[in-house]
Amino acid sequence: MTQKTPLNSVHRERGARMVDFGGWDMPVNYGSQIQEHHAVRKDCGMFDVAHMCVVDLEGANVRPFLSRLLANNVAKLQVPGKALYSCMLNEAGGVIDDLIVYFFREDWFRLVVNAGTAEGDIAWIRQQNEASGANLTITERRSANQPLALIAVQGPNARAKVWQVLPQTQAPSADMKPFNAVLVPDTAFGEVMVARTGYTGEDGFELGVAAEQAAALWQALEAAGVAPAGLGARDTLRLEAGMNLYGQDMNTDTNPLDAGLAWTVDLQSERDFIGKAALQARGQQAQFLGLLLRESGGVLRAHQQVHCADGSVGEITSGTFSPTMQVAIALARLPMSVQIGDTVHVAIRDKKLAASVVKLPFVRNGKVLAA
């Protein structure tokens, strides 16, 4: 049976075009994906991301447990509210999931994991909890046990409009740096987790609110001028921002070094973590870079082959037409011999079209960075 977020009826009442997204009934757009994309780049938009899963880990051993579980180093999290992006690997170094981990107390960390991987993630975490003897309490906050809904409000005016609707959040979040969060009690919608994170390359917040308050908060944000945006715009925005999508740009057969995520993997410290030995043994074998299509006559899509000047071949993992740049762009896994600025050729049906290799991201904070 298709699952629904607490905002499902709000989307349908507003006439959103709904699709099955990995077993979730989700809005792909509310009429115009392009308008929703530009609303986020130029003003403010919001996304229902309540299909993603909040998992609370509690117990005296939670920090050492996460130090073993995650490729990034939770020792970086010393101030309450600080967040960290990390991959969770299997023993072979493959990516089980990419996630954000928040530190709230020495005995309480919070994970936000992907929708489609949540069930397997939690099973893996429970398995490691049992094997390690960490004796943690693991609470999924999506369906039972005080479920939390997540709403991402993104764009240059996002923070101002959130503060308009949630004035109690302004003081504690006004000076908050990116990748930090704060829990604000006693708002008009109960306690709200305000996290300065996102998936669009724009400023903004991701809000965690009790599921029963999600529809009221969504409607209040819309009344304040925040434009609802669907999965379609979310994908073009994240691709312009050069951000990986789990299941498309990486999976359990991909290691984070080949997926452009070496910056999230702590191979410098003596700390051991699941998958470290495999990463050290294999090393990096591919680069994760951007492509700009230089010829007309095709669209860049996942799994198209990329032919390089030395005869080696790479692969596009995600591609789209950029609404901001008005050109076809792609994320690609390319041979180590390729250099930024090289011209490569993408196989599109019976043609090979020229494309330029560029550094990611394409767009950040409304500015085009790759040309």
GROMACS .gro file of C-alpha atoms in nm:
model
  371
    1MET     CA    1   0.000   0.000   0.000
    2THR     CA    2   0.126   0.350  -0.087
    3GLN     CA    3   0.227   0.547   0.221
    4LYS     CA    4   0.115   0.904   0.291
    5THR     CA    5   0.275   1.189   0.480
    6PRO     CA    6   0.070   1.404   0.723
    7LEU     CA    7   0.050   1.665   0.444
    8ASN     CA    8  -0.110   1.438   0.185
    9SER     CA    9  -0.460   1.586   0.211
   10VAL     CA   10  -0.317   1.940   0.189
   11HIS     CA   11  -0.143   1.855  -0.138
   12ARG     CA   12  -0.456   1.702  -0.284
   13GLU     CA   13  -0.681   1.988  -0.176
   14ARG     CA   14  -0.441   2.224  -0.354
   15GLY     CA   15  -0.457   2.019  -0.675
   16ALA     CA   16  -0.101   1.891  -0.674
   17ARG     CA   17  -0.005   1.632  -0.932
   18MET     CA   18   0.065   1.325  -0.719
   19VAL     CA   19   0.297   1.037  -0.806
   20ASP     CA   20   0.418   0.716  -0.648
   21PHE     CA   21   0.768   0.800  -0.526
   22GLY     CA   22   0.931   0.491  -0.383
   23GLY     CA   23   0.605   0.377  -0.229
   24TRP     CA   24   0.502   0.725  -0.109
   25ASP     CA   25   0.216   0.929  -0.254
   26MET     CA   26   0.398   1.258  -0.312
   27PRO     CA   27   0.343   1.584  -0.507
   28VAL     CA   28   0.561   1.619  -0.817
   29ASN     CA   29   0.435   1.974  -0.880
   30TYR     CA   30   0.146   2.211  -0.811
   31GLY     CA   31   0.104   2.321  -1.171
   32SER     CA   32   0.447   2.437  -1.289
   33GLN     CA   33   0.773   2.271  -1.192
   34ILE     CA   34   0.966   2.558  -1.356
   35GLN     CA   35   0.785   2.826  -1.155
   36GLU     CA   36   0.846   2.631  -0.836
   37HIS     CA   37   1.217   2.600  -0.920
   38HIS     CA   38   1.251   2.974  -0.980
   39ALA     CA   39   1.050   3.055  -0.666
   40VAL     CA   40   1.313   2.878  -0.458
   41ARG     CA   41   1.607   3.038  -0.640
   42LYS     CA   42   1.464   3.391  -0.631
   43ASP     CA   43   1.232   3.405  -0.329
   44CYS     CA   44   1.113   3.114  -0.115
   45GLY     CA   45   0.959   2.771  -0.161
   46MET     CA   46   0.877   2.475   0.060
   47PHE     CA   47   0.883   2.099   0.023
   48ASP     CA   48   0.707   1.819   0.207
   49VAL     CA   49   0.996   1.597   0.312
   50ALA     CA   50   0.804   1.410   0.579
   51HIS     CA   51   0.862   1.086   0.390
   52MET     CA   52   1.220   1.106   0.515
   53CYS     CA   53   1.272   0.940   0.849
   54VAL     CA   54   1.387   1.086   1.179
   55VAL     CA   55   1.557   0.829   1.403
   56ASP     CA   56   1.652   0.914   1.761
   57LEU     CA   57   1.939   0.721   1.920
   58GLU     CA   58   1.962   0.746   2.297
   59GLY     CA   59   2.190   0.592   2.554
   60ALA     CA   60   2.519   0.636   2.733
   61ASN     CA   61   2.713   0.471   2.449
   62VAL     CA   62   2.563   0.660   2.157
   63ARG     CA   63   2.873   0.863   2.064
   64PRO     CA   64   3.114   0.566   2.043
   65PHE     CA   65   2.841   0.371   1.862
   66LEU     CA   66   2.808   0.639   1.593
   67SER     CA   67   3.186   0.672   1.575
   68ARG     CA   68   3.193   0.311   1.458
   69LEU     CA   69   2.875   0.330   1.246
   70LEU     CA   70   2.948   0.642   1.036
   71ALA     CA   71   3.228   0.732   0.792
   72ASN     CA   72   3.238   1.094   0.905
   73ASN     CA   73   3.366   1.164   1.255
   74VAL     CA   74   3.105   1.251   1.519
   75ALA     CA   75   3.387   1.385   1.736
   76LYS     CA   76   3.330   1.703   1.534
   77LEU     CA   77   2.993   1.736   1.709
   78GLN     CA   78   3.061   1.899   2.045
   79VAL     CA   79   2.808   2.184   2.061
   80PRO     CA   80   2.440   2.092   2.109
   81GLY     CA   81   2.254   2.135   1.781
   82LYS     CA   82   2.561   2.085   1.562
   83ALA     CA   83   2.494   1.865   1.256
   84LEU     CA   84   2.712   1.653   1.029
   85TYR     CA   85   2.657   1.500   0.686
   86SER     CA   86   2.784   1.143   0.661
   87CYS     CA   87   2.759   0.817   0.477
   88MET     CA   88   2.674   0.492   0.652
   89LEU     CA   89   2.874   0.213   0.488
   90ASN     CA   90   2.865  -0.163   0.473
   91GLU     CA   91   3.178  -0.371   0.535
   92ALA     CA   92   3.268  -0.353   0.164
   93GLY     CA   93   3.268   0.027   0.176
   94GLY     CA   94   2.940   0.059  -0.019
   95VAL     CA   95   2.698   0.333   0.076
   96ILE     CA   96   2.398   0.200   0.270
   97ASP     CA   97   2.267   0.556   0.298
   98ASP     CA   98   2.370   0.918   0.325
   99LEU     CA   99   2.226   1.102   0.623
  100ILE     CA  100   2.248   1.397   0.857
  101VAL     CA  101   2.332   1.335   1.224
  102TYR     CA  102   2.247   1.596   1.488
  103PHE     CA  103   2.400   1.615   1.836
  104PHE     CA  104   2.159   1.730   2.106
  105ARG     CA  105   2.291   1.569   2.426
  106GLU     CA  106   2.575   1.333   2.507
  107ASP     CA  107   2.313   1.058   2.537
  108TRP     CA  108   2.094   1.172   2.244
  109PHE     CA  109   2.181   1.202   1.875
  110ARG     CA  110   1.926   1.231   1.592
  111LEU     CA  111   1.960   1.089   1.240
  112VAL     CA  112   1.758   1.196   0.936
  113VAL     CA  113   1.774   0.922   0.674
  114ASN     CA  114   1.631   0.880   0.324
  115ALA     CA  115   1.274   0.767   0.273
  116GLY     CA  116   1.339   0.463   0.058
  117THR     CA  117   1.625   0.332   0.268
  118ALA     CA  118   1.479   0.396   0.613
  119GLU     CA  119   1.356   0.044   0.681
  120GLY     CA  120   1.690  -0.113   0.586
  121ASP     CA  121   1.882   0.160   0.770
  122ILE     CA  122   1.699   0.096   1.094
  123ALA     CA  123   1.743  -0.279   1.061
  124TRP     CA  124   2.119  -0.226   1.006
  125ILE     CA  125   2.143   0.012   1.303
  126ARG     CA  126   1.956  -0.232   1.526
  127GLN     CA  127   2.186  -0.512   1.410
  128GLN     CA  128   2.496  -0.307   1.493
  129ASN     CA  129   2.345  -0.201   1.825
  130GLU     CA  130   2.295  -0.563   1.923
  131ALA     CA  131   2.635  -0.676   1.794
  132SER     CA  132   2.821  -0.397   1.972
  133GLY     CA  133   2.637  -0.423   2.301
  134ALA     CA  134   2.580  -0.047   2.295
  135ASN     CA  135   2.232  -0.100   2.439
  136LEU     CA  136   2.083   0.207   2.273
  137THR     CA  137   1.718   0.298   2.249
  138ILE     CA  138   1.635   0.341   1.879
  139THR     CA  139   1.317   0.533   1.803
  140GLU     CA  140   1.175   0.583   1.455
  141ARG     CA  141   0.987   0.915   1.455
  142ARG     CA  142   0.800   0.868   1.126
  143SER     CA  143   0.508   0.640   1.202
  144ALA     CA  144   0.478   0.574   1.573
  145ASN     CA  145   0.633   0.715   1.890
  146GLN     CA  146   0.550   1.084   1.851
  147PRO     CA  147   0.597   1.108   1.471
  148LEU     CA  148   0.773   1.414   1.334
  149ALA     CA  149   0.699   1.571   0.998
  150LEU     CA  150   0.970   1.759   0.808
  151ILE     CA  151   0.909   2.069   0.596
  152ALA     CA  152   1.201   2.222   0.403
  153VAL     CA  153   1.170   2.600   0.348
  154GLN     CA  154   1.435   2.714   0.102
  155GLY     CA  155   1.534   3.032  -0.082
  156PRO     CA  156   1.694   3.371  -0.020
  157ASN     CA  157   1.386   3.488   0.174
  158ALA     CA  158   1.321   3.158   0.352
  159ARG     CA  159   1.450   3.249   0.694
  160ALA     CA  160   1.260   3.580   0.707
  161LYS     CA  161   0.932   3.410   0.615
  162VAL     CA  162   0.985   3.131   0.868
  163TRP     CA  163   1.046   3.391   1.137
  164GLN     CA  164   0.724   3.568   1.029
  165VAL     CA  165   0.525   3.250   1.094
  166LEU     CA  166   0.733   3.124   1.387
  167PRO     CA  167   0.853   3.442   1.563
  168GLN     CA  168   0.980   3.243   1.863
  169THR     CA  169   1.241   3.083   1.636
  170GLN     CA  170   1.408   3.409   1.527
  171ALA     CA  171   1.618   3.480   1.834
  172PRO     CA  172   1.765   3.130   1.869
  173SER     CA  173   1.825   3.085   1.494
  174ALA     CA  174   1.920   3.435   1.371
  175ASP     CA  175   2.294   3.384   1.423
  176MET     CA  176   2.289   3.008   1.370
  177LYS     CA  177   2.549   2.889   1.120
  178PRO     CA  178   2.467   2.635   0.843
  179PHE     CA  179   2.450   2.276   0.961
  180ASN     CA  180   2.324   2.363   1.306
  181ALA     CA  181   1.983   2.316   1.462
  182VAL     CA  182   1.787   2.428   1.763
  183LEU     CA  183   1.477   2.295   1.936
  184VAL     CA  184   1.227   2.575   1.997
  185PRO     CA  185   0.946   2.490   2.244
  186ASP     CA  186   0.613   2.663   2.281
  187THR     CA  187   0.557   2.793   1.928
  188ALA     CA  188   0.201   2.811   1.794
  189PHE     CA  189   0.269   2.466   1.648
  190GLY     CA  190   0.433   2.313   1.954
  191GLU     CA  191   0.803   2.232   1.969
  192VAL     CA  192   0.978   2.286   1.636
  193MET     CA  193   1.324   2.167   1.535
  194VAL     CA  194   1.477   2.443   1.323
  195ALA     CA  195   1.774   2.315   1.123
  196ARG     CA  196   1.976   2.536   0.890
  197THR     CA  197   2.015   2.263   0.634
  198GLY     CA  198   1.869   2.195   0.292
  199TYR     CA  199   1.901   2.026  -0.043
  200THR     CA  200   1.868   2.308  -0.294
  201GLY     CA  201   2.190   2.512  -0.275
  202GLU     CA  202   1.993   2.798  -0.120
  203ASP     CA  203   1.969   2.930   0.234
  204GLY     CA  204   1.680   2.817   0.448
  205PHE     CA  205   1.556   2.590   0.719
  206GLU     CA  206   1.432   2.236   0.754
  207LEU     CA  207   1.156   2.231   1.016
  208GLY     CA  208   1.066   1.930   1.228
  209VAL     CA  209   0.718   1.953   1.377
  210ALA     CA  210   0.477   1.709   1.539
  211ALA     CA  211   0.287   1.531   1.262
  212GLU     CA  212  -0.052   1.658   1.383
  213GLN     CA  213   0.073   2.019   1.347
  214ALA     CA  214   0.227   1.981   1.001
  215ALA     CA  215  -0.077   2.081   0.792
  216ALA     CA  216  -0.141   2.393   1.001
  217LEU     CA  217   0.224   2.499   0.975
  218TRP     CA  218   0.228   2.435   0.597
  219GLN     CA  219  -0.083   2.648   0.550
  220ALA     CA  220   0.058   2.927   0.767
  221LEU     CA  221   0.379   2.930   0.564
  222GLU     CA  222   0.182   2.944   0.239
  223ALA     CA  223  -0.024   3.234   0.374
  224ALA     CA  224   0.307   3.411   0.444
  225GLY     CA  225   0.405   3.378   0.078
  226VAL     CA  226   0.606   3.056   0.077
  227ALA     CA  227   0.538   2.875  -0.251
  228PRO     CA  228   0.467   2.499  -0.233
  229ALA     CA  229   0.710   2.307  -0.450
  230GLY     CA  230   0.712   1.943  -0.555
  231LEU     CA  231   0.960   1.668  -0.619
  232GLY     CA  232   1.024   1.785  -0.974
  233ALA     CA  233   1.166   2.120  -0.865
  234ARG     CA  234   1.349   1.956  -0.578
  235ASP     CA  235   1.537   1.737  -0.824
  236THR     CA  236   1.641   2.016  -1.063
  237LEU     CA  237   1.746   2.233  -0.767
  238ARG     CA  238   1.955   1.961  -0.603
  239LEU     CA  239   2.116   1.870  -0.934
  240GLU     CA  240   2.212   2.235  -0.998
  241ALA     CA  241   2.352   2.234  -0.643
  242GLY     CA  242   2.562   1.928  -0.731
  243MET     CA  243   2.414   1.715  -0.455
  244ASN     CA  244   2.395   1.337  -0.473
  245LEU     CA  245   2.064   1.155  -0.476
  246TYR     CA  246   2.074   0.818  -0.306
  247GLY     CA  247   1.972   0.536  -0.538
  248GLN     CA  248   2.069   0.735  -0.845
  249ASP     CA  249   2.417   0.880  -0.786
  250MET     CA  250   2.522   0.620  -0.529
  251ASN     CA  251   2.409   0.295  -0.374
  252THR     CA  252   2.552  -0.007  -0.193
  253ASP     CA  253   2.772  -0.082  -0.495
  254THR     CA  254   2.928   0.267  -0.485
  255ASN     CA  255   3.189   0.381  -0.239
  256PRO     CA  256   3.182   0.745  -0.122
  257LEU     CA  257   3.528   0.820  -0.267
  258ASP     CA  258   3.396   0.755  -0.619
  259ALA     CA  259   3.076   0.949  -0.548
  260GLY     CA  260   3.244   1.282  -0.477
  261LEU     CA  261   3.202   1.239  -0.103
  262ALA     CA  262   3.563   1.190   0.005
  263TRP     CA  263   3.528   1.511   0.208
  264THR     CA  264   3.280   1.330   0.432
  265VAL     CA  265   3.504   1.029   0.497
  266ASP     CA  266   3.749   1.044   0.788
  267LEU     CA  267   4.049   0.841   0.679
  268GLN     CA  268   4.295   1.061   0.866
  269SER     CA  269   4.227   0.974   1.229
  270GLU     CA  270   4.301   0.640   1.390
  271ARG     CA  271   3.927   0.590   1.445
  272ASP     CA  272   3.795   0.270   1.292
  273PHE     CA  273   3.452   0.259   1.126
  274ILE     CA  274   3.253   0.010   0.927
  275GLY     CA  275   3.386   0.003   0.570
  276LYS     CA  276   3.714   0.184   0.645
  277ALA     CA  277   3.940  -0.111   0.568
  278ALA     CA  278   3.768  -0.167   0.234
  279LEU     CA  279   3.806   0.200   0.137
  280GLN     CA  280   4.175   0.198   0.229
  281ALA     CA  281   4.235  -0.119   0.031
  282ARG     CA  282   4.050  -0.006  -0.281
  283GLY     CA  283   4.112   0.369  -0.284
  284GLN     CA  284   3.947   0.615  -0.519
  285GLN     CA  285   3.896   0.487  -0.873
  286ALA     CA  286   3.667   0.750  -1.025
  287GLN     CA  287   3.587   1.121  -1.006
  288PHE     CA  288   3.245   1.277  -0.953
  289LEU     CA  289   3.220   1.590  -1.170
  290GLY     CA  290   2.972   1.800  -1.364
  291LEU     CA  291   2.898   1.811  -1.737
  292LEU     CA  292   2.761   2.098  -1.944
  293LEU     CA  293   2.621   1.997  -2.283
  294ARG     CA  294   2.775   2.214  -2.554
  295GLU     CA  295   2.577   2.089  -2.855
  296SER     CA  296   2.204   2.083  -2.923
  297GLY     CA  297   2.007   1.775  -3.011
  298GLY     CA  298   1.980   1.582  -2.688
  299VAL     CA  299   1.917   1.575  -2.316
  300LEU     CA  300   2.160   1.444  -2.057
  301ARG     CA  301   2.017   1.151  -1.863
  302ALA     CA  302   2.135   0.889  -1.615
  303HIS     CA  303   2.333   0.590  -1.749
  304GLN     CA  304   2.445   0.760  -2.071
  305GLN     CA  305   2.808   0.679  -2.150
  306VAL     CA  306   3.070   0.954  -2.144
  307HIS     CA  307   3.355   0.903  -2.392
  308CYS     CA  308   3.681   1.070  -2.290
  309ALA     CA  309   3.971   1.186  -2.509
  310ASP     CA  310   4.203   0.903  -2.397
  311GLY     CA  311   3.945   0.637  -2.487
  312SER     CA  312   3.825   0.574  -2.134
  313VAL     CA  313   3.452   0.577  -2.059
  314GLY     CA  314   3.251   0.724  -1.773
  315GLU     CA  315   2.880   0.736  -1.693
  316ILE     CA  316   2.621   1.000  -1.618
  317THR     CA  317   2.443   0.933  -1.289
  318SER     CA  318   2.190   1.221  -1.300
  319GLY     CA  319   2.099   1.465  -1.576
  320THR     CA  320   1.844   1.733  -1.647
  321PHE     CA  321   1.782   2.064  -1.821
  322SER     CA  322   1.879   2.342  -1.582
  323PRO     CA  323   1.602   2.602  -1.545
  324THR     CA  324   1.852   2.849  -1.399
  325MET     CA  325   2.129   2.804  -1.658
  326GLN     CA  326   1.911   2.715  -1.958
  327VAL     CA  327   2.143   2.433  -2.059
  328ALA     CA  328   2.155   2.057  -2.010
  329ILE     CA  329   2.365   1.956  -1.708
  330ALA     CA  330   2.464   1.629  -1.550
  331LEU     CA  331   2.648   1.464  -1.264
  332ALA     CA  332   2.889   1.201  -1.390
  333ARG     CA  333   3.130   0.939  -1.260
  334LEU     CA  334   3.441   0.982  -1.475
  335PRO     CA  335   3.785   0.820  -1.507
  336MET     CA  336   4.065   0.962  -1.293
  337SER     CA  337   4.245   1.083  -1.607
  338VAL     CA  338   3.977   1.344  -1.686
  339GLN     CA  339   4.053   1.708  -1.601
  340ILE     CA  340   3.817   1.997  -1.531
  341GLY     CA  341   3.786   2.190  -1.857
  342ASP     CA  342   3.819   1.881  -2.077
  343THR     CA  343   3.576   1.821  -2.360
  344VAL     CA  344   3.411   1.479  -2.356
  345HIS     CA  345   3.136   1.328  -2.573
  346VAL     CA  346   2.809   1.188  -2.439
  347ALA     CA  347   2.640   0.904  -2.625
  348ILE     CA  348   2.278   1.010  -2.681
  349ARG     CA  349   2.095   0.760  -2.900
  350ASP     CA  350   2.299   0.744  -3.223
  351LYS     CA  351   2.498   1.064  -3.163
  352LYS     CA  352   2.794   1.167  -2.954
  353LEU     CA  353   2.750   1.525  -2.835
  354ALA     CA  354   3.027   1.741  -2.690
  355ALA     CA  355   3.015   1.839  -2.324
  356SER     CA  356   3.249   2.030  -2.095
  357VAL     CA  357   3.374   1.886  -1.767
  358VAL     CA  358   3.316   2.133  -1.483
  359LYS     CA  359   3.362   2.149  -1.107
  360LEU     CA  360   3.049   2.113  -0.893
  361PRO     CA  361   2.823   2.281  -0.794
  362PHE     CA  362   2.661   2.444  -1.095
  363VAL     CA  363   2.460   2.694  -0.888
  364ARG     CA  364   2.492   2.808  -0.527
  365ASN     CA  365   2.293   3.079  -0.350
  366GLY     CA  366   2.137   3.192  -0.677
  367LYS     CA  367   2.470   3.238  -0.855
  368VAL     CA  368   2.583   3.031  -1.154
  369LEU     CA  369   2.930   2.897  -1.075
  370ALA     CA  370   2.992   2.672  -1.376
  371ALA     CA  371   3.001   2.809  -1.730
   0.00000   0.00000   0.00000
